PDB file of C-alpha atoms and ligand atoms in Angstrom:
ATOM      1  CA  UNK A   1      -0.083  -0.024   0.167  1.00 42.00           C
ATOM      2  CA  UNK A   2       2.608   2.401   1.264  1.00 44.00           C
ATOM      3  CA  UNK A   3       5.116   1.560  -1.764  1.00 44.00           C
ATOM      4  CA  UNK A   4       2.140   2.184  -4.107  1.00 46.00           C
ATOM      5  CA  UNK A   5       1.370   5.501  -2.841  1.00 44.00           C
ATOM      6  CA  UNK A   6       5.131   6.320  -3.023  1.00 46.00           C
ATOM      7  CA  UNK A   7       5.461   5.416  -6.548  1.00 45.00           C
ATOM      8  CA  UNK A   8       2.430   7.522  -7.403  1.00 45.00           C
ATOM      9  CA  UNK A   9       3.542  10.514  -5.593  1.00 42.00           C
ATOM     10  CA  UNK A  10       6.834   9.840  -7.410  1.00 43.00           C
ATOM     11  CA  UNK A  11       5.121   9.588 -10.716  1.00 43.00           C
ATOM     12  CA  UNK A  12       3.087  12.841  -9.892  1.00 41.00           C
ATOM     13  CA  UNK A  13       6.086  14.821  -8.993  1.00 41.00           C
ATOM     14  CA  UNK A  14       7.987  13.676 -12.325  1.00 42.00           C
ATOM     15  CA  UNK A  15       5.202  14.749 -14.203  1.00 41.00           C
ATOM     16  CA  UNK A  16       5.140  18.125 -12.698  1.00 39.00           C
ATOM     17  CA  UNK A  17       8.982  18.408 -13.373  1.00 38.00           C
ATOM     18  CA  UNK A  18       8.477  17.551 -16.983  1.00 39.00           C
ATOM     19  CA  UNK A  19       5.685  20.022 -17.225  1.00 39.00           C
ATOM     20  CA  UNK A  20       7.590  22.686 -15.580  1.00 38.00           C
ATOM     21  CA  UNK A  21      10.739  21.951 -17.771  1.00 37.00           C
ATOM     22  CA  UNK A  22       8.458  22.162 -20.974  1.00 34.00           C
ATOM     23  CA  UNK A  23       6.995  25.676 -20.124  1.00 35.00           C
ATOM     24  CA  UNK A  24      10.300  27.410 -19.422  1.00 35.00           C
ATOM     25  CA  UNK A  25      12.099  25.989 -22.500  1.00 35.00           C
ATOM     26  CA  UNK A  26       9.143  27.006 -25.001  1.00 35.00           C
ATOM     27  CA  UNK A  27       7.210  29.778 -24.217  1.00 37.00           C
ATOM     28  CA  UNK A  28       4.824  29.348 -26.919  1.00 39.00           C
ATOM     29  CA  UNK A  29       4.291  25.710 -26.330  1.00 38.00           C
ATOM     30  CA  UNK A  30       0.701  25.384 -27.698  1.00 39.00           C
ATOM     31  CA  UNK A  31       0.031  22.334 -25.637  1.00 38.00           C
ATOM     32  CA  UNK A  32       1.344  23.580 -22.186  1.00 39.00           C
ATOM     33  CA  UNK A  33      -1.143  23.866 -19.406  1.00 39.00           C
ATOM     34  CA  UNK A  34       1.484  25.209 -16.989  1.00 39.00           C
ATOM     35  CA  UNK A  35       0.944  28.833 -17.921  1.00 42.00           C
ATOM     36  CA  UNK A  36      -2.800  29.658 -18.725  1.00 43.00           C
ATOM     37  CA  UNK A  37      -2.142  33.407 -19.277  1.00 47.00           C
ATOM     38  CA  UNK A  38       0.508  33.010 -22.034  1.00 48.00           C
ATOM     39  CA  UNK A  39       0.152  29.645 -23.694  1.00 46.00           C
ATOM     40  CA  UNK A  40      -0.538  29.653 -27.247  1.00 43.00           C
ATOM     41  CA  UNK A  41      -4.140  27.928 -27.112  1.00 54.00           C
ATOM     42  CA  UNK A  42      -5.456  29.715 -24.041  1.00 86.00           C
ATOM     43  CA  UNK A  43      -5.964  33.085 -25.128  1.00 94.00           C
ATOM     44  CA  UNK A  44      -8.795  32.713 -27.511  1.00 95.00           C
ATOM     45  CA  UNK A  45     -10.359  29.908 -25.037  1.00 94.00           C
ATOM     46  CA  UNK A  46     -10.085  32.435 -22.219  1.00 95.00           C
ATOM     47  CA  UNK A  47     -11.920  35.024 -24.337  1.00 97.00           C
ATOM     48  CA  UNK A  48     -14.601  32.780 -25.258  1.00 96.00           C
ATOM     49  CA  UNK A  49     -14.930  31.648 -21.748  1.00 95.00           C
ATOM     50  CA  UNK A  50     -15.494  35.350 -20.565  1.00 95.00           C
ATOM     51  CA  UNK A  51     -17.437  36.021 -23.444  1.00 97.00           C
ATOM     52  CA  UNK A  52     -16.023  39.205 -23.916  1.00 98.00           C
ATOM     53  CA  UNK A  53     -13.058  40.761 -25.618  1.00 98.00           C
ATOM     54  CA  UNK A  54     -11.429  43.920 -24.307  1.00 98.00           C
ATOM     55  CA  UNK A  55      -9.748  46.333 -26.767  1.00 98.00           C
ATOM     56  CA  UNK A  56      -7.394  49.106 -25.156  1.00 98.00           C
ATOM     57  CA  UNK A  57      -7.410  52.385 -26.913  1.00 98.00           C
ATOM     58  CA  UNK A  58      -7.170  56.127 -26.670  1.00 96.00           C
ATOM     59  CA  UNK A  59     -10.324  57.708 -28.012  1.00 95.00           C
ATOM     60  CA  UNK A  60      -8.846  61.021 -29.081  1.00 91.00           C
ATOM     61  CA  UNK A  61      -7.282  59.969 -32.473  1.00 92.00           C
ATOM     62  CA  UNK A  62      -9.697  60.369 -35.230  1.00 91.00           C
ATOM     63  CA  UNK A  63     -10.759  58.811 -37.550  1.00 94.00           C
ATOM     64  CA  UNK A  64      -9.207  55.657 -35.818  1.00 96.00           C
ATOM     65  CA  UNK A  65     -10.979  56.334 -32.515  1.00 96.00           C
ATOM     66  CA  UNK A  66     -12.981  59.187 -30.858  1.00 94.00           C
ATOM     67  CA  UNK A  67     -15.895  59.701 -28.558  1.00 94.00           C
ATOM     68  CA  UNK A  68     -19.208  59.739 -30.316  1.00 95.00           C
ATOM     69  CA  UNK A  69     -21.785  62.149 -29.086  1.00 94.00           C
ATOM     70  CA  UNK A  70     -23.628  59.123 -27.019  1.00 95.00           C
ATOM     71  CA  UNK A  71     -20.117  58.551 -25.293  1.00 94.00           C
ATOM     72  CA  UNK A  72     -19.189  55.408 -27.056  1.00 97.00           C
ATOM     73  CA  UNK A  73     -15.877  54.986 -28.927  1.00 97.00           C
ATOM     74  CA  UNK A  74     -16.310  54.789 -32.556  1.00 97.00           C
ATOM     75  CA  UNK A  75     -13.825  54.930 -35.407  1.00 97.00           C
ATOM     76  CA  UNK A  76     -11.664  52.417 -37.961  1.00 98.00           C
ATOM     77  CA  UNK A  77     -10.228  50.446 -35.185  1.00 98.00           C
ATOM     78  CA  UNK A  78     -13.407  49.990 -33.233  1.00 98.00           C
ATOM     79  CA  UNK A  79     -15.141  48.686 -36.513  1.00 98.00           C
ATOM     80  CA  UNK A  80     -12.185  46.447 -37.213  1.00 98.00           C
ATOM     81  CA  UNK A  81     -12.165  45.135 -33.501  1.00 98.00           C
ATOM     82  CA  UNK A  82     -15.909  44.623 -33.828  1.00 98.00           C
ATOM     83  CA  UNK A  83     -15.264  42.219 -36.675  1.00 98.00           C
ATOM     84  CA  UNK A  84     -12.654  40.346 -34.376  1.00 98.00           C
ATOM     85  CA  UNK A  85     -15.307  39.986 -31.704  1.00 98.00           C
ATOM     86  CA  UNK A  86     -17.640  38.759 -34.058  1.00 98.00           C
ATOM     87  CA  UNK A  87     -15.366  36.138 -35.271  1.00 97.00           C
ATOM     88  CA  UNK A  88     -14.900  34.889 -31.907  1.00 97.00           C
ATOM     89  CA  UNK A  89     -18.523  35.078 -30.959  1.00 97.00           C
ATOM     90  CA  UNK A  90     -18.067  37.327 -28.071  1.00 98.00           C
ATOM     91  CA  UNK A  91     -18.936  41.047 -27.029  1.00 98.00           C
ATOM     92  CA  UNK A  92     -16.454  43.810 -27.711  1.00 98.00           C
ATOM     93  CA  UNK A  93     -15.671  45.991 -24.583  1.00 98.00           C
ATOM     94  CA  UNK A  94     -13.532  49.103 -25.175  1.00 98.00           C
ATOM     95  CA  UNK A  95     -11.306  50.931 -22.605  1.00 98.00           C
ATOM     96  CA  UNK A  96     -10.370  54.296 -23.244  1.00 97.00           C
ATOM     97  CA  UNK A  97      -6.978  55.397 -21.520  1.00 96.00           C
ATOM     98  CA  UNK A  98      -4.207  57.716 -22.300  1.00 94.00           C
ATOM     99  CA  UNK A  99      -2.045  56.666 -25.132  1.00 95.00           C
ATOM    100  CA  UNK A 100       1.139  56.367 -23.183  1.00 94.00           C
ATOM    101  CA  UNK A 101      -0.339  53.776 -20.742  1.00 96.00           C
ATOM    102  CA  UNK A 102      -1.760  51.532 -23.584  1.00 97.00           C
ATOM    103  CA  UNK A 103       1.274  49.373 -23.839  1.00 98.00           C
ATOM    104  CA  UNK A 104       1.997  48.840 -20.169  1.00 97.00           C
ATOM    105  CA  UNK A 105      -1.805  47.982 -19.436  1.00 98.00           C
ATOM    106  CA  UNK A 106      -1.972  45.376 -22.251  1.00 98.00           C
ATOM    107  CA  UNK A 107       1.278  43.943 -20.719  1.00 97.00           C
ATOM    108  CA  UNK A 108      -0.451  43.851 -17.280  1.00 96.00           C
ATOM    109  CA  UNK A 109      -3.253  42.064 -18.859  1.00 95.00           C
ATOM    110  CA  UNK A 110      -5.867  44.935 -18.673  1.00 97.00           C
ATOM    111  CA  UNK A 111      -7.005  44.268 -21.991  1.00 98.00           C
ATOM    112  CA  UNK A 112      -6.890  41.639 -24.776  1.00 98.00           C
ATOM    113  CA  UNK A 113      -5.454  43.576 -27.596  1.00 98.00           C
ATOM    114  CA  UNK A 114      -4.657  47.273 -28.244  1.00 98.00           C
ATOM    115  CA  UNK A 115      -6.171  49.081 -31.395  1.00 98.00           C
ATOM    116  CA  UNK A 116      -4.834  52.750 -31.234  1.00 98.00           C
ATOM    117  CA  UNK A 117      -3.579  53.695 -34.640  1.00 97.00           C
ATOM    118  CA  UNK A 118      -0.416  52.245 -32.983  1.00 98.00           C
ATOM    119  CA  UNK A 119       2.832  52.262 -35.208  1.00 98.00           C
ATOM    120  CA  UNK A 120       5.121  48.968 -35.136  1.00 98.00           C
ATOM    121  CA  UNK A 121       8.376  50.260 -33.500  1.00 97.00           C
ATOM    122  CA  UNK A 122      11.415  48.233 -32.309  1.00 95.00           C
ATOM    123  CA  UNK A 123      10.892  49.430 -28.844  1.00 94.00           C
ATOM    124  CA  UNK A 124       7.312  48.442 -28.552  1.00 97.00           C
ATOM    125  CA  UNK A 125       8.002  44.933 -30.044  1.00 97.00           C
ATOM    126  CA  UNK A 126      10.345  44.181 -27.342  1.00 96.00           C
ATOM    127  CA  UNK A 127       7.248  44.578 -25.162  1.00 97.00           C
ATOM    128  CA  UNK A 128       4.383  43.183 -26.952  1.00 98.00           C
ATOM    129  CA  UNK A 129       3.513  41.485 -30.403  1.00 98.00           C
ATOM    130  CA  UNK A 130       1.903  43.125 -33.426  1.00 98.00           C
ATOM    131  CA  UNK A 131      -0.580  42.040 -35.987  1.00 98.00           C
ATOM    132  CA  UNK A 132       0.047  42.303 -39.549  1.00 98.00           C
ATOM    133  CA  UNK A 133      -0.146  46.008 -40.703  1.00 98.00           C
ATOM    134  CA  UNK A 134      -3.428  47.443 -41.609  1.00 97.00           C
ATOM    135  CA  UNK A 135      -2.665  51.294 -42.383  1.00 97.00           C
ATOM    136  CA  UNK A 136       0.389  52.917 -43.470  1.00 97.00           C
ATOM    137  CA  UNK A 137       0.677  56.528 -42.174  1.00 97.00           C
ATOM    138  CA  UNK A 138       3.430  59.343 -41.727  1.00 98.00           C
ATOM    139  CA  UNK A 139       4.252  61.962 -39.224  1.00 98.00           C
ATOM    140  CA  UNK A 140       3.113  65.162 -40.736  1.00 98.00           C
ATOM    141  CA  UNK A 141       3.640  68.825 -39.481  1.00 98.00           C
ATOM    142  CA  UNK A 142       0.381  71.031 -38.602  1.00 98.00           C
ATOM    143  CA  UNK A 143       0.951  74.719 -38.426  1.00 98.00           C
ATOM    144  CA  UNK A 144      -1.278  77.914 -38.242  1.00 97.00           C
ATOM    145  CA  UNK A 145      -2.724  78.753 -41.776  1.00 96.00           C
ATOM    146  CA  UNK A 146      -0.551  82.017 -41.892  1.00 94.00           C
ATOM    147  CA  UNK A 147       2.754  80.219 -41.302  1.00 95.00           C
ATOM    148  CA  UNK A 148       5.342  80.324 -44.281  1.00 92.00           C
ATOM    149  CA  UNK A 149       7.128  76.896 -42.862  1.00 94.00           C
ATOM    150  CA  UNK A 150       7.622  74.624 -45.842  1.00 93.00           C
ATOM    151  CA  UNK A 151      10.108  72.152 -47.431  1.00 95.00           C
ATOM    152  CA  UNK A 152      11.454  68.675 -47.566  1.00 97.00           C
ATOM    153  CA  UNK A 153      11.843  66.710 -44.423  1.00 97.00           C
ATOM    154  CA  UNK A 154      15.591  67.804 -43.996  1.00 97.00           C
ATOM    155  CA  UNK A 155      14.591  71.512 -44.292  1.00 97.00           C
ATOM    156  CA  UNK A 156      11.578  71.170 -42.062  1.00 98.00           C
ATOM    157  CA  UNK A 157      13.680  69.133 -39.271  1.00 98.00           C
ATOM    158  CA  UNK A 158      15.976  72.124 -39.597  1.00 97.00           C
ATOM    159  CA  UNK A 159      13.412  74.662 -39.420  1.00 97.00           C
ATOM    160  CA  UNK A 160      11.642  73.106 -36.557  1.00 97.00           C
ATOM    161  CA  UNK A 161      14.951  72.766 -34.430  1.00 97.00           C
ATOM    162  CA  UNK A 162      14.736  74.809 -31.189  1.00 97.00           C
ATOM    163  CA  UNK A 163      10.996  75.485 -31.842  1.00 97.00           C
ATOM    164  CA  UNK A 164       7.884  74.788 -29.610  1.00 97.00           C
ATOM    165  CA  UNK A 165       6.304  71.483 -30.914  1.00 98.00           C
ATOM    166  CA  UNK A 166       3.145  70.116 -29.625  1.00 98.00           C
ATOM    167  CA  UNK A 167       2.698  66.365 -29.537  1.00 97.00           C
ATOM    168  CA  UNK A 168       0.651  63.688 -28.116  1.00 95.00           C
ATOM    169  CA  UNK A 169       2.626  62.017 -25.314  1.00 95.00           C
ATOM    170  CA  UNK A 170       4.318  58.737 -25.961  1.00 96.00           C
ATOM    171  CA  UNK A 171       3.596  58.590 -29.697  1.00 97.00           C
ATOM    172  CA  UNK A 172       6.041  58.413 -32.568  1.00 97.00           C
ATOM    173  CA  UNK A 173       5.404  61.983 -33.141  1.00 98.00           C
ATOM    174  CA  UNK A 174       6.504  62.849 -29.631  1.00 98.00           C
ATOM    175  CA  UNK A 175       9.847  60.653 -30.213  1.00 98.00           C
ATOM    176  CA  UNK A 176      10.406  62.327 -33.586  1.00 98.00           C
ATOM    177  CA  UNK A 177      10.066  66.214 -32.331  1.00 98.00           C
ATOM    178  CA  UNK A 178      12.611  65.169 -29.504  1.00 98.00           C
ATOM    179  CA  UNK A 179      14.950  64.019 -32.019  1.00 97.00           C
ATOM    180  CA  UNK A 180      15.081  60.252 -31.556  1.00 96.00           C
ATOM    181  CA  UNK A 181      17.213  58.823 -34.066  1.00 94.00           C
ATOM    182  CA  UNK A 182      15.260  55.696 -34.426  1.00 94.00           C
ATOM    183  CA  UNK A 183      12.406  57.827 -35.914  1.00 96.00           C
ATOM    184  CA  UNK A 184      14.903  59.246 -38.607  1.00 96.00           C
ATOM    185  CA  UNK A 185      14.433  62.599 -37.000  1.00 97.00           C
ATOM    186  CA  UNK A 186      17.187  65.038 -37.133  1.00 97.00           C
ATOM    187  CA  UNK A 187      15.494  67.814 -35.152  1.00 98.00           C
ATOM    188  CA  UNK A 188      17.711  69.484 -32.415  1.00 97.00           C
ATOM    189  CA  UNK A 189      16.816  70.981 -29.154  1.00 96.00           C
ATOM    190  CA  UNK A 190      13.083  71.481 -29.700  1.00 97.00           C
ATOM    191  CA  UNK A 191      10.986  72.337 -26.748  1.00 98.00           C
ATOM    192  CA  UNK A 192       8.653  69.469 -26.857  1.00 98.00           C
ATOM    193  CA  UNK A 193       5.166  70.146 -25.306  1.00 98.00           C
ATOM    194  CA  UNK A 194       3.416  66.755 -24.582  1.00 97.00           C
ATOM    195  CA  UNK A 195      -0.307  66.734 -24.322  1.00 95.00           C
ATOM    196  CA  UNK A 196      -2.697  64.057 -23.575  1.00 91.00           C
ATOM    197  CA  UNK A 197      -4.451  64.443 -26.921  1.00 88.00           C
ATOM    198  CA  UNK A 198      -4.226  65.724 -30.348  1.00 87.00           C
ATOM    199  CA  UNK A 199      -7.354  68.167 -29.565  1.00 86.00           C
ATOM    200  CA  UNK A 200      -5.152  69.634 -26.755  1.00 91.00           C
ATOM    201  CA  UNK A 201      -2.130  70.036 -28.995  1.00 93.00           C
ATOM    202  CA  UNK A 202      -4.239  72.020 -31.517  1.00 91.00           C
ATOM    203  CA  UNK A 203      -5.625  74.276 -29.212  1.00 92.00           C
ATOM    204  CA  UNK A 204      -2.205  75.384 -28.160  1.00 95.00           C
ATOM    205  CA  UNK A 205      -0.940  75.618 -31.609  1.00 96.00           C
ATOM    206  CA  UNK A 206      -3.910  77.785 -32.489  1.00 94.00           C
ATOM    207  CA  UNK A 207      -3.399  79.963 -29.431  1.00 93.00           C
ATOM    208  CA  UNK A 208       0.248  80.493 -30.317  1.00 94.00           C
ATOM    209  CA  UNK A 209       1.891  78.482 -27.480  1.00 96.00           C
ATOM    210  CA  UNK A 210       3.373  76.066 -30.043  1.00 97.00           C
ATOM    211  CA  UNK A 211       4.816  76.706 -33.256  1.00 97.00           C
ATOM    212  CA  UNK A 212       3.767  73.482 -34.701  1.00 98.00           C
ATOM    213  CA  UNK A 213       2.286  69.872 -34.091  1.00 98.00           C
ATOM    214  CA  UNK A 214       3.844  66.548 -35.165  1.00 98.00           C
ATOM    215  CA  UNK A 215       1.064  64.121 -35.486  1.00 97.00           C
ATOM    216  CA  UNK A 216      -0.004  61.110 -37.773  1.00 97.00           C
ATOM    217  CA  UNK A 217      -1.420  61.872 -41.279  1.00 95.00           C
ATOM    218  CA  UNK A 218      -5.264  61.266 -40.825  1.00 92.00           C
ATOM    219  CA  UNK A 219      -5.427  62.590 -37.382  1.00 92.00           C
ATOM    220  CA  UNK A 220      -3.532  65.727 -38.741  1.00 95.00           C
ATOM    221  CA  UNK A 221      -6.232  66.374 -41.236  1.00 93.00           C
ATOM    222  CA  UNK A 222      -9.095  65.669 -38.810  1.00 90.00           C
ATOM    223  CA  UNK A 223      -7.484  68.489 -36.510  1.00 91.00           C
ATOM    224  CA  UNK A 224      -7.315  70.868 -39.491  1.00 93.00           C
ATOM    225  CA  UNK A 225     -10.853  69.946 -40.670  1.00 91.00           C
ATOM    226  CA  UNK A 226     -12.090  70.527 -36.736  1.00 89.00           C
ATOM    227  CA  UNK A 227     -10.271  74.050 -36.608  1.00 88.00           C
ATOM    228  CA  UNK A 228     -11.923  76.027 -39.640  1.00 86.00           C
ATOM    229  CA  UNK A 229      -9.571  77.561 -41.403  1.00 89.00           C
ATOM    230  CA  UNK A 230      -7.069  78.414 -38.578  1.00 94.00           C
ATOM    231  CA  UNK A 231      -4.865  75.437 -38.996  1.00 96.00           C
ATOM    232  CA  UNK A 232      -3.213  73.465 -42.132  1.00 97.00           C
ATOM    233  CA  UNK A 233      -1.188  70.431 -42.634  1.00 97.00           C
ATOM    234  CA  UNK A 234       2.059  70.633 -44.838  1.00 98.00           C
ATOM    235  CA  UNK A 235       2.606  68.114 -47.477  1.00 97.00           C
ATOM    236  CA  UNK A 236       5.923  66.658 -46.624  1.00 97.00           C
ATOM    237  CA  UNK A 237       6.030  63.244 -44.977  1.00 98.00           C
ATOM    238  CA  UNK A 238       8.352  63.073 -42.225  1.00 98.00           C
ATOM    239  CA  UNK A 239       8.315  59.182 -41.608  1.00 98.00           C
ATOM    240  CA  UNK A 240       6.846  56.004 -43.010  1.00 97.00           C
ATOM    241  CA  UNK A 241       4.926  54.140 -40.463  1.00 97.00           C
ATOM    242  CA  UNK A 242       2.607  50.974 -40.234  1.00 98.00           C
ATOM    243  CA  UNK A 243      -0.257  50.416 -38.068  1.00 98.00           C
ATOM    244  CA  UNK A 244      -1.138  47.139 -36.401  1.00 98.00           C
ATOM    245  CA  UNK A 245      -2.918  45.904 -33.509  1.00 98.00           C
ATOM    246  CA  UNK A 246      -1.003  44.827 -30.297  1.00 98.00           C
ATOM    247  CA  UNK A 247      -1.300  41.581 -28.121  1.00 98.00           C
ATOM    248  CA  UNK A 248       0.428  40.185 -25.288  1.00 97.00           C
ATOM    249  CA  UNK A 249       3.506  38.204 -26.356  1.00 96.00           C
ATOM    250  CA  UNK A 250       2.943  34.563 -26.953  1.00 93.00           C
ATOM    251  CA  UNK A 251      -0.666  34.487 -27.643  1.00 95.00           C
ATOM    252  CA  UNK A 252      -0.327  33.112 -31.112  1.00 94.00           C
ATOM    253  CA  UNK A 253      -3.839  32.012 -31.530  1.00 95.00           C
ATOM    254  CA  UNK A 254      -5.199  35.167 -30.892  1.00 97.00           C
ATOM    255  CA  UNK A 255      -2.849  36.772 -33.267  1.00 97.00           C
ATOM    256  CA  UNK A 256      -3.844  34.533 -35.888  1.00 97.00           C
ATOM    257  CA  UNK A 257      -7.649  35.464 -35.478  1.00 97.00           C
ATOM    258  CA  UNK A 258      -6.655  39.093 -35.767  1.00 98.00           C
ATOM    259  CA  UNK A 259      -4.599  38.586 -38.750  1.00 98.00           C
ATOM    260  CA  UNK A 260      -7.489  37.053 -40.689  1.00 98.00           C
ATOM    261  CA  UNK A 261      -9.606  39.948 -39.831  1.00 98.00           C
ATOM    262  CA  UNK A 262      -6.808  42.377 -40.812  1.00 98.00           C
ATOM    263  CA  UNK A 263      -6.346  40.638 -44.146  1.00 98.00           C
ATOM    264  CA  UNK A 264     -10.027  41.242 -44.813  1.00 97.00           C
ATOM    265  CA  UNK A 265     -10.096  44.693 -44.222  1.00 97.00           C
ATOM    266  CA  UNK A 266      -6.542  45.677 -45.288  1.00 95.00           C
ATOM    267  CA  UNK A 267      -6.910  48.118 -48.572  1.00 94.00           C
ATOM    268  CA  UNK A 268     -10.261  48.857 -49.720  1.00 95.00           C
ATOM    269  CA  UNK A 269     -12.278  48.044 -46.667  1.00 97.00           C
ATOM    270  CA  UNK A 270     -10.021  50.169 -44.387  1.00 97.00           C
ATOM    271  CA  UNK A 271     -10.016  53.064 -47.024  1.00 96.00           C
ATOM    272  CA  UNK A 272     -13.884  52.886 -46.818  1.00 97.00           C
ATOM    273  CA  UNK A 273     -14.013  53.183 -43.139  1.00 97.00           C
ATOM    274  CA  UNK A 274     -11.522  55.937 -43.067  1.00 95.00           C
ATOM    275  CA  UNK A 275     -13.651  58.020 -45.293  1.00 94.00           C
ATOM    276  CA  UNK A 276     -16.987  56.907 -43.171  1.00 95.00           C
ATOM    277  CA  UNK A 277     -15.025  58.249 -39.921  1.00 94.00           C
ATOM    278  CA  UNK A 278     -13.408  61.366 -41.138  1.00 88.00           C
ATOM    279  CA  UNK A 279     -16.866  62.563 -42.244  1.00 79.00           C
ATOM    280  CA  UNK A 280     -18.367  61.708 -38.628  1.00 71.00           C
TER     281      UNK A 280
HETATM  282  N1  LIG B 301       0.932  56.115 -34.467  1.00 97.07           N
HETATM  283  C1  LIG B 301       1.420  57.027 -33.416  1.00 97.07           C
HETATM  284  C2  LIG B 301       2.161  55.944 -32.386  1.00 97.07           C
HETATM  285  O1  LIG B 301       1.830  54.650 -32.477  1.00 97.07           O
HETATM  286  C3  LIG B 301       0.164  57.720 -32.708  1.00 97.07           C
HETATM  287  C4  LIG B 301      -0.854  56.958 -32.084  1.00 97.07           C
HETATM  288  C5  LIG B 301      -2.007  57.705 -31.384  1.00 97.07           C
HETATM  289  O2  LIG B 301      -1.711  58.806 -30.813  1.00 97.07           O
HETATM  290  N2  LIG B 301      -2.913  56.953 -31.307  1.00 97.07           N
HETATM  291  O3  LIG B 301       2.995  56.294 -31.671  1.00 97.07           O
END
């Protein structure tokens, strides 16, 4: 009796040891049950069990995300995210937060994915995984309508050096204004005014506190449209960027579902959504 029990115990302990080995050696081990939060198959299963998928965003980035009159978050990203939820047969819940909190919140498990007009960058890739890209964009310069600022990228970088540049905090535009080499910027010693939203940045450009805003293309156009004649966006593209949805590392199955939806939307369908939400 005693011997049998001891053998059984040894067997259990061995299985335990083996399972532990497996999970440390292969992070994306689809069959592993050792770590439910990061294993390959469990992300989609967990979402289906909850009956809900949670999207993290910053709803101040039209046409990709903005607050509608009824307080709901609308936009290109919300529409694509809805298609992801539909594919999984679950409800979509959208959590609105500061843009510069999104990556950390995702890492902390406060949402299942981020959809926020987010550019794929080396820095972010160290922390999260990205889906395939669904939009290409650029950083653009927005100035007051009477500004004579113009020129190619290098001329603008030179002209913007030492100036007051308004940005949305934690964005690629913020890094570009700060002269971050990874963005291709050659701006030197600018006074970077970091705001929580593009709307705030626009306000401070309009009232003269800032000389320019550096921000993504479509939001730049949306800001100009919303400030009837007071602002304009320059033609020069400062960067080439790709937007993608972000997920926690090692959630291959969720990433695969998102990529299926992205493949459906990329191109014409995304363009239609951009037009629809630019008008809204
Ligand atoms: N595309 C930019 C970035 O990823 C800005 C995104 C945003 O402000 N929502 O940093």
